[in-house]
PDB file of C-alpha atoms and ligand atoms in Angstrom:
ATOM      1  CA  UNK P 165      15.541  -9.991   4.991  1.00  0.00           C
ATOM      2  CA  UNK P 166      13.628  -8.973   1.899  1.00  0.00           C
ATOM      3  CA  UNK P 167      14.637  -9.753  -1.658  1.00  0.00           C
ATOM      4  CA  UNK P 168      12.888  -8.029  -4.544  1.00  0.00           C
ATOM      5  CA  UNK P 169      12.962  -9.618  -7.994  1.00  0.00           C
ATOM      6  CA  UNK P 170      11.792  -7.348 -10.786  1.00  0.00           C
ATOM      7  CA  UNK P 171      10.423 -10.095 -13.048  1.00  0.00           C
ATOM      8  CA  UNK P 172       9.686 -13.782 -12.886  1.00  0.00           C
ATOM      9  CA  UNK P 173      12.989 -15.697 -13.283  1.00  0.00           C
ATOM     10  CA  UNK P 174      13.731 -19.433 -13.130  1.00  0.00           C
ATOM     11  CA  UNK P 175      12.616 -21.296 -10.028  1.00  0.00           C
ATOM     12  CA  UNK P 176      16.176 -22.411  -9.135  1.00  0.00           C
ATOM     13  CA  UNK P 177      16.885 -18.909  -7.837  1.00  0.00           C
ATOM     14  CA  UNK P 178      13.728 -18.754  -5.748  1.00  0.00           C
ATOM     15  CA  UNK P 179      14.477 -22.091  -4.173  1.00  0.00           C
ATOM     16  CA  UNK P 180      17.951 -21.009  -3.091  1.00  0.00           C
ATOM     17  CA  UNK P 181      16.611 -17.775  -1.649  1.00  0.00           C
ATOM     18  CA  UNK P 182      13.864 -19.580   0.259  1.00  0.00           C
ATOM     19  CA  UNK P 183      16.346 -22.090   1.651  1.00  0.00           C
ATOM     20  CA  UNK P 184      18.377 -19.128   2.889  1.00  0.00           C
ATOM     21  CA  UNK P 185      15.263 -17.903   4.705  1.00  0.00           C
ATOM     22  CA  UNK P 186      14.746 -14.723   2.753  1.00  0.00           C
ATOM     23  CA  UNK P 187      11.380 -13.172   2.100  1.00  0.00           C
ATOM     24  CA  UNK P 188      10.873 -12.942  -1.655  1.00  0.00           C
ATOM     25  CA  UNK P 189       8.844 -10.320  -3.448  1.00  0.00           C
ATOM     26  CA  UNK P 190       8.539 -10.932  -7.206  1.00  0.00           C
ATOM     27  CA  UNK P 191       6.998  -8.311  -9.447  1.00  0.00           C
ATOM     28  CA  UNK P 192       3.844  -9.675 -11.048  1.00  0.00           C
ATOM     29  CA  UNK P 193       4.054  -7.243 -13.963  1.00  0.00           C
ATOM     30  CA  UNK P 194       5.011  -9.267 -17.018  1.00  0.00           C
ATOM     31  CA  UNK P 195       6.954  -6.581 -18.903  1.00  0.00           C
ATOM     32  CA  UNK P 196       9.914  -4.304 -18.137  1.00  0.00           C
ATOM     33  CA  UNK P 197       9.027  -2.003 -15.206  1.00  0.00           C
ATOM     34  CA  UNK P 198       8.864   1.776 -15.542  1.00  0.00           C
ATOM     35  CA  UNK P 199      10.709   3.831 -12.934  1.00  0.00           C
ATOM     36  CA  UNK P 200       7.720   4.234 -10.578  1.00  0.00           C
ATOM     37  CA  UNK P 201       7.077   0.514 -10.649  1.00  0.00           C
ATOM     38  CA  UNK P 202      10.762  -0.193 -10.117  1.00  0.00           C
ATOM     39  CA  UNK P 203      10.874   2.073  -7.048  1.00  0.00           C
ATOM     40  CA  UNK P 204       7.761   0.459  -5.641  1.00  0.00           C
ATOM     41  CA  UNK P 205       9.172  -3.023  -6.197  1.00  0.00           C
ATOM     42  CA  UNK P 206      12.652  -2.343  -4.807  1.00  0.00           C
ATOM     43  CA  UNK P 207      12.712   0.533  -2.332  1.00  0.00           C
ATOM     44  CA  UNK P 208      12.507  -1.518   0.876  1.00  0.00           C
ATOM     45  CA  UNK P 209      14.534  -4.504  -0.293  1.00  0.00           C
ATOM     46  CA  UNK P 210      17.791  -5.642   1.302  1.00  0.00           C
ATOM     47  CA  UNK P 211      18.757  -7.354  -1.934  1.00  0.00           C
ATOM     48  CA  UNK P 212      17.548  -6.965  -5.518  1.00  0.00           C
ATOM     49  CA  UNK P 213      17.666  -9.240  -8.549  1.00  0.00           C
ATOM     50  CA  UNK P 214      17.008  -7.095 -11.607  1.00  0.00           C
ATOM     51  CA  UNK P 215      17.057  -7.263 -15.392  1.00  0.00           C
ATOM     52  CA  UNK P 216      19.096  -5.367 -17.957  1.00  0.00           C
ATOM     53  CA  UNK P 217      15.943  -3.355 -18.710  1.00  0.00           C
ATOM     54  CA  UNK P 218      15.839  -1.944 -15.147  1.00  0.00           C
ATOM     55  CA  UNK P 219      17.651   1.363 -14.957  1.00  0.00           C
ATOM     56  CA  UNK P 220      19.409   2.017 -11.650  1.00  0.00           C
ATOM     57  CA  UNK P 221      20.760   5.538 -12.111  1.00  0.00           C
ATOM     58  CA  UNK P 222      21.653   7.902  -9.238  1.00  0.00           C
ATOM     59  CA  UNK P 223      18.017   8.892  -8.656  1.00  0.00           C
ATOM     60  CA  UNK P 224      16.866   5.303  -8.476  1.00  0.00           C
ATOM     61  CA  UNK P 225      19.734   4.253  -6.221  1.00  0.00           C
ATOM     62  CA  UNK P 226      18.890   7.152  -3.865  1.00  0.00           C
ATOM     63  CA  UNK P 227      15.396   5.704  -3.470  1.00  0.00           C
ATOM     64  CA  UNK P 228      16.745   2.427  -2.067  1.00  0.00           C
ATOM     65  CA  UNK P 229      16.521   2.559   1.712  1.00  0.00           C
ATOM     66  CA  UNK P 230      18.322  -0.614   2.804  1.00  0.00           C
ATOM     67  CA  UNK P 231      19.763  -2.242  -0.282  1.00  0.00           C
ATOM     68  CA  UNK P 232      23.153  -3.965   0.065  1.00  0.00           C
ATOM     69  CA  UNK P 233      23.286  -5.834  -3.245  1.00  0.00           C
ATOM     70  CA  UNK P 234      21.929  -5.492  -6.768  1.00  0.00           C
ATOM     71  CA  UNK P 235      22.368  -8.723  -8.736  1.00  0.00           C
ATOM     72  CA  UNK P 236      21.905  -8.016 -12.436  1.00  0.00           C
ATOM     73  CA  UNK P 237      20.430 -10.960 -14.325  1.00  0.00           C
ATOM     74  CA  UNK P 238      22.769 -10.304 -17.279  1.00  0.00           C
ATOM     75  CA  UNK P 239      26.449 -10.069 -18.068  1.00  0.00           C
ATOM     76  CA  UNK P 240      26.165  -6.439 -19.263  1.00  0.00           C
ATOM     77  CA  UNK P 241      25.602  -3.912 -16.468  1.00  0.00           C
ATOM     78  CA  UNK P 242      25.354  -0.604 -18.301  1.00  0.00           C
ATOM     79  CA  UNK P 243      21.839  -0.236 -16.823  1.00  0.00           C
ATOM     80  CA  UNK P 244      23.360   0.363 -13.372  1.00  0.00           C
ATOM     81  CA  UNK P 245      25.490   3.273 -12.159  1.00  0.00           C
ATOM     82  CA  UNK P 246      28.040   0.998 -10.520  1.00  0.00           C
ATOM     83  CA  UNK P 247      30.278   3.812  -9.251  1.00  0.00           C
ATOM     84  CA  UNK P 248      27.407   5.527  -7.474  1.00  0.00           C
ATOM     85  CA  UNK P 249      26.199   2.203  -6.088  1.00  0.00           C
ATOM     86  CA  UNK P 250      29.675   1.699  -4.648  1.00  0.00           C
ATOM     87  CA  UNK P 251      29.560   5.110  -2.965  1.00  0.00           C
ATOM     88  CA  UNK P 252      26.327   3.964  -1.356  1.00  0.00           C
ATOM     89  CA  UNK P 253      27.925   0.677  -0.269  1.00  0.00           C
ATOM     90  CA  UNK P 254      25.816  -1.376  -2.639  1.00  0.00           C
ATOM     91  CA  UNK P 255      27.559  -4.283  -4.292  1.00  0.00           C
ATOM     92  CA  UNK P 256      26.570  -4.877  -7.917  1.00  0.00           C
ATOM     93  CA  UNK P 257      27.021  -8.298  -9.513  1.00  0.00           C
ATOM     94  CA  UNK P 258      26.497  -9.727 -13.014  1.00  0.00           C
ATOM     95  CA  UNK P 259      26.345 -13.203 -14.605  1.00  0.00           C
ATOM     96  CA  UNK P 260      29.574 -13.691 -16.574  1.00  0.00           C
ATOM     97  CA  UNK P 261      31.005 -16.949 -17.998  1.00  0.00           C
ATOM     98  CA  UNK P 262      27.863 -19.085 -17.825  1.00  0.00           C
ATOM     99  CA  UNK P 263      26.290 -17.284 -20.771  1.00  0.00           C
ATOM    100  CA  UNK P 264      29.452 -17.202 -22.854  1.00  0.00           C
ATOM    101  CA  UNK P 265      28.706 -20.276 -24.980  1.00  0.00           C
ATOM    102  CA  UNK P 266      25.039 -19.440 -25.589  1.00  0.00           C
ATOM    103  CA  UNK P 267      25.877 -15.894 -26.629  1.00  0.00           C
ATOM    104  CA  UNK P 268      28.707 -17.041 -28.889  1.00  0.00           C
ATOM    105  CA  UNK P 269      26.259 -19.455 -30.530  1.00  0.00           C
ATOM    106  CA  UNK P 270      23.938 -16.535 -31.207  1.00  0.00           C
ATOM    107  CA  UNK P 271      26.739 -14.572 -32.858  1.00  0.00           C
ATOM    108  CA  UNK P 272      27.450 -17.538 -35.141  1.00  0.00           C
ATOM    109  CA  UNK P 273      23.750 -17.948 -35.804  1.00  0.00           C
ATOM    110  CA  UNK P 274      23.607 -14.354 -37.009  1.00  0.00           C
ATOM    111  CA  UNK P 275      26.774 -14.713 -39.075  1.00  0.00           C
ATOM    112  CA  UNK P 276      25.478 -17.837 -40.795  1.00  0.00           C
ATOM    113  CA  UNK P 277      21.967 -16.456 -41.271  1.00  0.00           C
ATOM    114  CA  UNK P 278      23.370 -13.285 -42.826  1.00  0.00           C
ATOM    115  CA  UNK P 279      25.900 -15.125 -44.981  1.00  0.00           C
ATOM    116  CA  UNK P 280      23.369 -17.609 -46.339  1.00  0.00           C
ATOM    117  CA  UNK P 281      20.376 -15.253 -46.383  1.00  0.00           C
ATOM    118  CA  UNK P 282      18.317 -17.691 -44.371  1.00  0.00           C
ATOM    119  CA  UNK P 283      15.593 -15.214 -43.417  1.00  0.00           C
ATOM    120  CA  UNK P 284      14.998 -14.109 -46.993  1.00  0.00           C
ATOM    121  CA  UNK P 285      15.140 -17.674 -48.265  1.00  0.00           C
ATOM    122  CA  UNK P 286      12.749 -19.034 -45.671  1.00  0.00           C
ATOM    123  CA  UNK P 287      10.299 -16.201 -46.275  1.00  0.00           C
ATOM    124  CA  UNK P 288      10.429 -16.980 -50.013  1.00  0.00           C
ATOM    125  CA  UNK P 289       9.575 -20.606 -49.303  1.00  0.00           C
ATOM    126  CA  UNK P 290       6.796 -19.787 -46.832  1.00  0.00           C
ATOM    127  CA  UNK P 291       5.354 -17.368 -49.390  1.00  0.00           C
ATOM    128  CA  UNK P 292       4.996 -20.321 -51.772  1.00  0.00           C
ATOM    129  CA  UNK P 293       7.600 -19.089 -54.248  1.00  0.00           C
ATOM    130  CA  UNK P 294       9.904 -22.139 -54.284  1.00  0.00           C
ATOM    131  CA  UNK P 295       9.486 -23.744 -57.706  1.00  0.00           C
ATOM    132  CA  UNK P 296      12.531 -26.001 -57.635  1.00  0.00           C
ATOM    133  CA  UNK P 297      16.290 -26.052 -57.258  1.00  0.00           C
ATOM    134  CA  UNK P 298      18.003 -23.322 -59.148  1.00  0.00           C
ATOM    135  CA  UNK P 299      21.683 -22.551 -59.801  1.00  0.00           C
ATOM    136  CA  UNK P 300      21.402 -18.976 -58.590  1.00  0.00           C
ATOM    137  CA  UNK P 301      18.776 -19.241 -55.881  1.00  0.00           C
ATOM    138  CA  UNK P 302      19.844 -17.230 -52.800  1.00  0.00           C
ATOM    139  CA  UNK P 303      23.564 -17.226 -53.340  1.00  0.00           C
ATOM    140  CA  UNK P 304      25.447 -16.093 -50.262  1.00  0.00           C
ATOM    141  CA  UNK P 305      28.853 -15.973 -48.668  1.00  0.00           C
ATOM    142  CA  UNK P 306      31.201 -18.676 -47.423  1.00  0.00           C
ATOM    143  CA  UNK P 307      32.580 -18.477 -43.895  1.00  0.00           C
ATOM    144  CA  UNK P 308      35.451 -20.832 -44.615  1.00  0.00           C
ATOM    145  CA  UNK P 309      38.597 -19.031 -45.700  1.00  0.00           C
ATOM    146  CA  UNK P 310      37.190 -15.632 -44.729  1.00  0.00           C
ATOM    147  CA  UNK P 311      38.460 -13.155 -42.142  1.00  0.00           C
ATOM    148  CA  UNK P 312      36.519 -12.655 -38.918  1.00  0.00           C
ATOM    149  CA  UNK P 313      37.191  -9.468 -36.996  1.00  0.00           C
ATOM    150  CA  UNK P 314      36.328  -9.877 -33.310  1.00  0.00           C
ATOM    151  CA  UNK P 315      35.800  -6.536 -31.585  1.00  0.00           C
ATOM    152  CA  UNK P 316      36.393  -7.110 -27.878  1.00  0.00           C
ATOM    153  CA  UNK P 317      38.273 -10.332 -27.168  1.00  0.00           C
ATOM    154  CA  UNK P 318      36.919 -11.171 -23.720  1.00  0.00           C
ATOM    155  CA  UNK P 319      35.295 -14.487 -22.915  1.00  0.00           C
ATOM    156  CA  UNK P 320      32.475 -14.203 -25.460  1.00  0.00           C
ATOM    157  CA  UNK P 321      34.735 -12.846 -28.189  1.00  0.00           C
ATOM    158  CA  UNK P 322      37.103 -15.764 -27.643  1.00  0.00           C
ATOM    159  CA  UNK P 323      34.260 -18.291 -27.737  1.00  0.00           C
ATOM    160  CA  UNK P 324      33.192 -16.808 -31.074  1.00  0.00           C
ATOM    161  CA  UNK P 325      36.787 -17.042 -32.321  1.00  0.00           C
ATOM    162  CA  UNK P 326      36.883 -20.716 -31.301  1.00  0.00           C
ATOM    163  CA  UNK P 327      33.778 -21.475 -33.337  1.00  0.00           C
ATOM    164  CA  UNK P 328      34.903 -19.424 -36.322  1.00  0.00           C
ATOM    165  CA  UNK P 329      38.349 -21.048 -36.283  1.00  0.00           C
ATOM    166  CA  UNK P 330      36.745 -24.480 -36.519  1.00  0.00           C
ATOM    167  CA  UNK P 331      34.777 -23.181 -39.519  1.00  0.00           C
ATOM    168  CA  UNK P 332      38.082 -22.432 -41.245  1.00  0.00           C
ATOM    169  CA  UNK P 333      38.017 -18.676 -40.712  1.00  0.00           C
ATOM    170  CA  UNK P 334      41.045 -16.493 -40.076  1.00  0.00           C
ATOM    171  CA  UNK P 335      40.709 -14.451 -36.917  1.00  0.00           C
ATOM    172  CA  UNK P 336      41.825 -10.898 -36.230  1.00  0.00           C
ATOM    173  CA  UNK P 337      40.839  -9.015 -33.109  1.00  0.00           C
ATOM    174  CA  UNK P 338      40.695  -5.587 -31.555  1.00  0.00           C
ATOM    175  CA  UNK P 339      41.081  -5.319 -27.822  1.00  0.00           C
ATOM    176  CA  UNK P 340      42.742  -3.072 -25.263  1.00  0.00           C
ATOM    177  CA  UNK P 341      45.120  -5.773 -24.082  1.00  0.00           C
ATOM    178  CA  UNK P 342      47.028  -8.510 -25.849  1.00  0.00           C
ATOM    179  CA  UNK P 343      45.093 -11.809 -25.585  1.00  0.00           C
ATOM    180  CA  UNK P 344      47.626 -14.636 -25.698  1.00  0.00           C
ATOM    181  CA  UNK P 345      45.041 -17.373 -25.488  1.00  0.00           C
ATOM    182  CA  UNK P 346      43.107 -16.373 -28.591  1.00  0.00           C
ATOM    183  CA  UNK P 347      46.429 -15.915 -30.394  1.00  0.00           C
ATOM    184  CA  UNK P 348      47.842 -19.283 -29.385  1.00  0.00           C
ATOM    185  CA  UNK P 349      44.707 -21.364 -29.770  1.00  0.00           C
ATOM    186  CA  UNK P 350      43.102 -19.787 -32.817  1.00  0.00           C
ATOM    187  CA  UNK P 351      46.049 -18.076 -34.506  1.00  0.00           C
ATOM    188  CA  UNK P 352      44.335 -14.737 -33.991  1.00  0.00           C
ATOM    189  CA  UNK P 353      46.178 -11.505 -34.698  1.00  0.00           C
ATOM    190  CA  UNK P 354      45.681  -8.250 -32.841  1.00  0.00           C
ATOM    191  CA  UNK P 355      45.047  -5.239 -35.102  1.00  0.00           C
ATOM    192  CA  UNK P 356      43.814  -1.660 -34.794  1.00  0.00           C
ATOM    193  CA  UNK P 357      40.084  -1.038 -35.056  1.00  0.00           C
ATOM    194  CA  UNK P 358      40.497   0.664 -38.424  1.00  0.00           C
ATOM    195  CA  UNK P 359      42.546  -2.208 -39.787  1.00  0.00           C
ATOM    196  CA  UNK P 360      39.997  -4.697 -38.468  1.00  0.00           C
ATOM    197  CA  UNK P 361      37.087  -2.902 -40.113  1.00  0.00           C
ATOM    198  CA  UNK P 362      38.810  -2.460 -43.444  1.00  0.00           C
ATOM    199  CA  UNK P 363      40.059  -6.041 -43.742  1.00  0.00           C
ATOM    200  CA  UNK P 364      37.320  -8.213 -42.185  1.00  0.00           C
ATOM    201  CA  UNK P 365      34.731 -10.179 -44.151  1.00  0.00           C
ATOM    202  CA  UNK P 366      32.745 -10.678 -40.941  1.00  0.00           C
ATOM    203  CA  UNK P 367      32.732  -8.395 -37.913  1.00  0.00           C
ATOM    204  CA  UNK P 368      31.323  -9.471 -34.551  1.00  0.00           C
ATOM    205  CA  UNK P 369      30.971  -7.106 -31.580  1.00  0.00           C
ATOM    206  CA  UNK P 370      31.688  -8.312 -28.031  1.00  0.00           C
ATOM    207  CA  UNK P 371      32.296  -5.251 -25.878  1.00  0.00           C
ATOM    208  CA  UNK P 372      30.716  -3.925 -22.730  1.00  0.00           C
ATOM    209  CA  UNK P 373      28.842  -0.695 -23.276  1.00  0.00           C
ATOM    210  CA  UNK P 374      30.618   2.191 -21.530  1.00  0.00           C
ATOM    211  CA  UNK P 375      31.450   5.826 -22.275  1.00  0.00           C
ATOM    212  CA  UNK P 376      34.539   4.632 -24.162  1.00  0.00           C
ATOM    213  CA  UNK P 377      32.725   2.084 -26.344  1.00  0.00           C
ATOM    214  CA  UNK P 378      29.558   4.088 -27.038  1.00  0.00           C
ATOM    215  CA  UNK P 379      29.370   4.789 -30.776  1.00  0.00           C
ATOM    216  CA  UNK P 380      32.764   3.155 -31.309  1.00  0.00           C
ATOM    217  CA  UNK P 381      31.497   2.014 -34.697  1.00  0.00           C
ATOM    218  CA  UNK P 382      30.816   5.572 -35.796  1.00  0.00           C
ATOM    219  CA  UNK P 383      29.912   6.660 -39.302  1.00  0.00           C
ATOM    220  CA  UNK P 384      33.580   7.250 -40.051  1.00  0.00           C
ATOM    221  CA  UNK P 385      34.561   3.782 -38.844  1.00  0.00           C
ATOM    222  CA  UNK P 386      31.649   2.003 -40.526  1.00  0.00           C
ATOM    223  CA  UNK P 387      32.705   3.577 -43.803  1.00  0.00           C
ATOM    224  CA  UNK P 388      35.872   1.469 -43.653  1.00  0.00           C
ATOM    225  CA  UNK P 389      33.897  -1.774 -44.090  1.00  0.00           C
ATOM    226  CA  UNK P 390      34.212  -3.839 -47.254  1.00  0.00           C
ATOM    227  CA  UNK P 391      31.258  -3.849 -49.650  1.00  0.00           C
ATOM    228  CA  UNK P 392      30.935  -7.601 -48.997  1.00  0.00           C
ATOM    229  CA  UNK P 393      31.144  -7.348 -45.200  1.00  0.00           C
ATOM    230  CA  UNK P 394      28.728  -8.877 -42.711  1.00  0.00           C
ATOM    231  CA  UNK P 395      28.388  -7.166 -39.315  1.00  0.00           C
ATOM    232  CA  UNK P 396      26.738  -8.832 -36.318  1.00  0.00           C
ATOM    233  CA  UNK P 397      26.000  -7.329 -32.922  1.00  0.00           C
ATOM    234  CA  UNK P 398      25.127  -9.394 -29.860  1.00  0.00           C
ATOM    235  CA  UNK P 399      26.566  -6.839 -27.380  1.00  0.00           C
ATOM    236  CA  UNK P 400      24.714  -3.517 -27.059  1.00  0.00           C
ATOM    237  CA  UNK P 401      23.011  -1.407 -29.731  1.00  0.00           C
ATOM    238  CA  UNK P 402      24.621   1.853 -28.605  1.00  0.00           C
ATOM    239  CA  UNK P 403      28.074   0.624 -29.652  1.00  0.00           C
ATOM    240  CA  UNK P 404      27.305   1.313 -33.298  1.00  0.00           C
ATOM    241  CA  UNK P 405      25.713   4.124 -35.272  1.00  0.00           C
ATOM    242  CA  UNK P 406      22.567   2.196 -36.141  1.00  0.00           C
ATOM    243  CA  UNK P 407      21.038   4.910 -38.336  1.00  0.00           C
ATOM    244  CA  UNK P 408      24.138   5.088 -40.474  1.00  0.00           C
ATOM    245  CA  UNK P 409      24.460   1.311 -40.708  1.00  0.00           C
ATOM    246  CA  UNK P 410      20.859   1.206 -41.966  1.00  0.00           C
ATOM    247  CA  UNK P 411      21.782   3.735 -44.661  1.00  0.00           C
ATOM    248  CA  UNK P 412      24.686   1.520 -45.703  1.00  0.00           C
ATOM    249  CA  UNK P 413      22.472  -1.574 -45.808  1.00  0.00           C
ATOM    250  CA  UNK P 414      19.855   0.267 -47.875  1.00  0.00           C
ATOM    251  CA  UNK P 415      22.401   1.257 -50.482  1.00  0.00           C
ATOM    252  CA  UNK P 416      24.205  -2.114 -50.364  1.00  0.00           C
ATOM    253  CA  UNK P 417      27.444  -0.627 -49.018  1.00  0.00           C
ATOM    254  CA  UNK P 418      27.840  -3.857 -47.031  1.00  0.00           C
ATOM    255  CA  UNK P 419      26.418  -7.333 -47.655  1.00  0.00           C
ATOM    256  CA  UNK P 420      24.300  -7.826 -44.538  1.00  0.00           C
ATOM    257  CA  UNK P 421      23.962  -7.229 -40.813  1.00  0.00           C
ATOM    258  CA  UNK P 422      22.657  -9.318 -37.953  1.00  0.00           C
ATOM    259  CA  UNK P 423      21.164  -7.669 -34.878  1.00  0.00           C
ATOM    260  CA  UNK P 424      20.324  -9.130 -31.499  1.00  0.00           C
ATOM    261  CA  UNK P 425      20.462  -5.718 -29.796  1.00  0.00           C
ATOM    262  CA  UNK P 426      19.240  -2.266 -30.781  1.00  0.00           C
ATOM    263  CA  UNK P 427      19.869   1.356 -29.906  1.00  0.00           C
ATOM    264  CA  UNK P 428      16.388   2.091 -28.596  1.00  0.00           C
ATOM    265  CA  UNK P 429      15.356  -1.340 -27.497  1.00  0.00           C
ATOM    266  CA  UNK P 430      12.625  -2.544 -27.561  1.00  0.00           C
ATOM    267  CA  UNK P 431      11.786   0.052 -30.232  1.00  0.00           C
ATOM    268  CA  UNK P 432      13.050  -1.118 -33.593  1.00  0.00           C
ATOM    269  CA  UNK P 433      13.780   1.410 -36.310  1.00  0.00           C
ATOM    270  CA  UNK P 434      10.958   0.624 -38.810  1.00  0.00           C
ATOM    271  CA  UNK P 435      13.383   0.925 -41.708  1.00  0.00           C
ATOM    272  CA  UNK P 436      15.216  -2.156 -40.435  1.00  0.00           C
ATOM    273  CA  UNK P 437      12.117  -4.281 -40.818  1.00  0.00           C
ATOM    274  CA  UNK P 438      11.846  -3.344 -44.482  1.00  0.00           C
ATOM    275  CA  UNK P 439      15.349  -4.537 -45.333  1.00  0.00           C
ATOM    276  CA  UNK P 440      16.063  -7.982 -46.741  1.00  0.00           C
ATOM    277  CA  UNK P 441      19.767  -7.956 -45.929  1.00  0.00           C
ATOM    278  CA  UNK P 442      19.319  -7.974 -42.166  1.00  0.00           C
ATOM    279  CA  UNK P 443      18.556 -10.650 -39.600  1.00  0.00           C
ATOM    280  CA  UNK P 444      16.698  -9.335 -36.558  1.00  0.00           C
ATOM    281  CA  UNK P 445      16.496 -11.174 -33.253  1.00  0.00           C
ATOM    282  CA  UNK P 446      14.757  -9.888 -30.093  1.00  0.00           C
ATOM    283  CA  UNK P 447      17.781  -9.812 -27.708  1.00  0.00           C
ATOM    284  CA  UNK P 448      17.958 -13.566 -27.145  1.00  0.00           C
ATOM    285  CA  UNK P 449      21.744 -13.962 -26.976  1.00  0.00           C
ATOM    286  CA  UNK P 450      21.720 -15.941 -23.733  1.00  0.00           C
ATOM    287  CA  UNK P 451      18.229 -17.376 -24.109  1.00  0.00           C
ATOM    288  CA  UNK P 452      18.641 -21.102 -23.559  1.00  0.00           C
ATOM    289  CA  UNK P 453      16.935 -23.077 -20.790  1.00  0.00           C
ATOM    290  CA  UNK P 454      20.214 -24.172 -19.215  1.00  0.00           C
ATOM    291  CA  UNK P 455      21.880 -20.797 -19.402  1.00  0.00           C
ATOM    292  CA  UNK P 456      18.963 -18.875 -17.933  1.00  0.00           C
ATOM    293  CA  UNK P 457      18.709 -21.390 -15.077  1.00  0.00           C
ATOM    294  CA  UNK P 458      22.397 -20.948 -14.318  1.00  0.00           C
ATOM    295  CA  UNK P 459      22.100 -17.166 -14.513  1.00  0.00           C
ATOM    296  CA  UNK P 460      19.242 -17.256 -11.997  1.00  0.00           C
ATOM    297  CA  UNK P 461      21.241 -19.485  -9.687  1.00  0.00           C
ATOM    298  CA  UNK P 462      24.293 -17.244  -9.833  1.00  0.00           C
ATOM    299  CA  UNK P 463      22.228 -14.095  -9.224  1.00  0.00           C
ATOM    300  CA  UNK P 464      20.641 -15.728  -6.178  1.00  0.00           C
ATOM    301  CA  UNK P 465      23.991 -16.928  -4.824  1.00  0.00           C
ATOM    302  CA  UNK P 466      25.424 -13.431  -5.180  1.00  0.00           C
ATOM    303  CA  UNK P 467      22.544 -11.982  -3.166  1.00  0.00           C
ATOM    304  CA  UNK P 468      22.808 -14.683  -0.503  1.00  0.00           C
ATOM    305  CA  UNK P 469      26.558 -14.293  -0.131  1.00  0.00           C
ATOM    306  CA  UNK P 470      26.454 -10.538   0.269  1.00  0.00           C
ATOM    307  CA  UNK P 471      23.555 -10.564   2.731  1.00  0.00           C
ATOM    308  CA  UNK P 472      25.235 -13.288   4.795  1.00  0.00           C
ATOM    309  CA  UNK P 473      28.397 -11.218   4.988  1.00  0.00           C
ATOM    310  CA  UNK P 474      30.399 -13.296   2.508  1.00  0.00           C
ATOM    311  CA  UNK P 475      32.142 -12.243  -0.698  1.00  0.00           C
ATOM    312  CA  UNK P 476      30.026 -11.812  -3.820  1.00  0.00           C
ATOM    313  CA  UNK P 477      30.915 -14.420  -6.469  1.00  0.00           C
ATOM    314  CA  UNK P 478      30.902 -12.067  -9.449  1.00  0.00           C
ATOM    315  CA  UNK P 479      31.010  -8.437  -8.319  1.00  0.00           C
ATOM    316  CA  UNK P 480      31.534  -5.638 -10.849  1.00  0.00           C
ATOM    317  CA  UNK P 481      32.113  -2.691  -8.500  1.00  0.00           C
TER     318      UNK P 481
HETATM  319  C1  LIG S 149      22.533  -9.681 -22.263  1.00  0.00           C
HETATM  320  O1  LIG S 149      22.512  -8.830 -23.098  1.00  0.00           O
HETATM  321  C2  LIG S 149      23.384  -9.650 -21.124  1.00  0.00           C
HETATM  322  O2  LIG S 149      24.067  -8.636 -20.917  1.00  0.00           O
HETATM  323  O3  LIG S 149      23.388 -10.639 -20.368  1.00  0.00           O
HETATM  324  C1  LIG S 150      22.672 -29.756 -53.570  1.00  0.00           C
HETATM  325  O1  LIG S 150      21.684 -30.173 -53.016  1.00  0.00           O
HETATM  326  C2  LIG S 150      23.609 -30.573 -54.289  1.00  0.00           C
HETATM  327  O2  LIG S 150      23.412 -31.817 -54.318  1.00  0.00           O
HETATM  328  O3  LIG S 150      24.559 -29.993 -54.797  1.00  0.00           O
END
């Protein structure tokens, strides 16, 4: 059986697939594939390992002649029409849990960088402007004693709450269901989205992108933020109104924002790059050696299981 992999991923996955006697075809193009390249790479595959940049909409899924499983090398799966895949008897899987800690670390990294203005401060030093300790040099915000609003209290949201709690923050959260664990362990309190936005000092987004979460942080909702608020997004760019948030940052309506994801990734709104009160990362939430190895392994195991007639480990449809 043939497995197509749309980009070079860690060797651990390839080894498992070879041991299972699959024929592997890895794209040699070292950038996200366009739709023609994606079709060419995947159309005759029995199983596919793809990236979050590969769009499997209805048209693309219709081009697949034999595919039984699409293993997304990511926890988010908004790049795949999972309902349509199901109609076509294609199992879609993702890589949950193993990237929880790495992604939560990235959220904290953004919170701390925004709070303590680390980008601005480092740039100042590299530009040769540091002339000595000064009482008012790059004053920022404390995390301790402040309120963190966690939007989406799934695994990653809870791992962020755990870190923030140990920093001495008070946790509130917005989620569809009641999350006893985050309440018991980190004294978190469930609130409405509006209440969360109007009372948080820090806001961190941890939702899947779907029709119901798209633009959830609309202009109207963003206007509820405190003037001293810090907003960080390690989920998906489309969850917030990026253009409006940029307007707010430009006119200092909030303190700062940290981005790991963007609305039109990999295009970055040029205005963002001109702002000092933002921290901009290139979608590296899960980017640690260990985590990416484990993601590759899980993606491979999902493909192997499905093609050998066993249950997928982490199906999403
Ligand atoms: C990264 O954004 C992921 O969904 O894994
Ligand atoms: C800072 O370096 C201090 O000693 O307060």
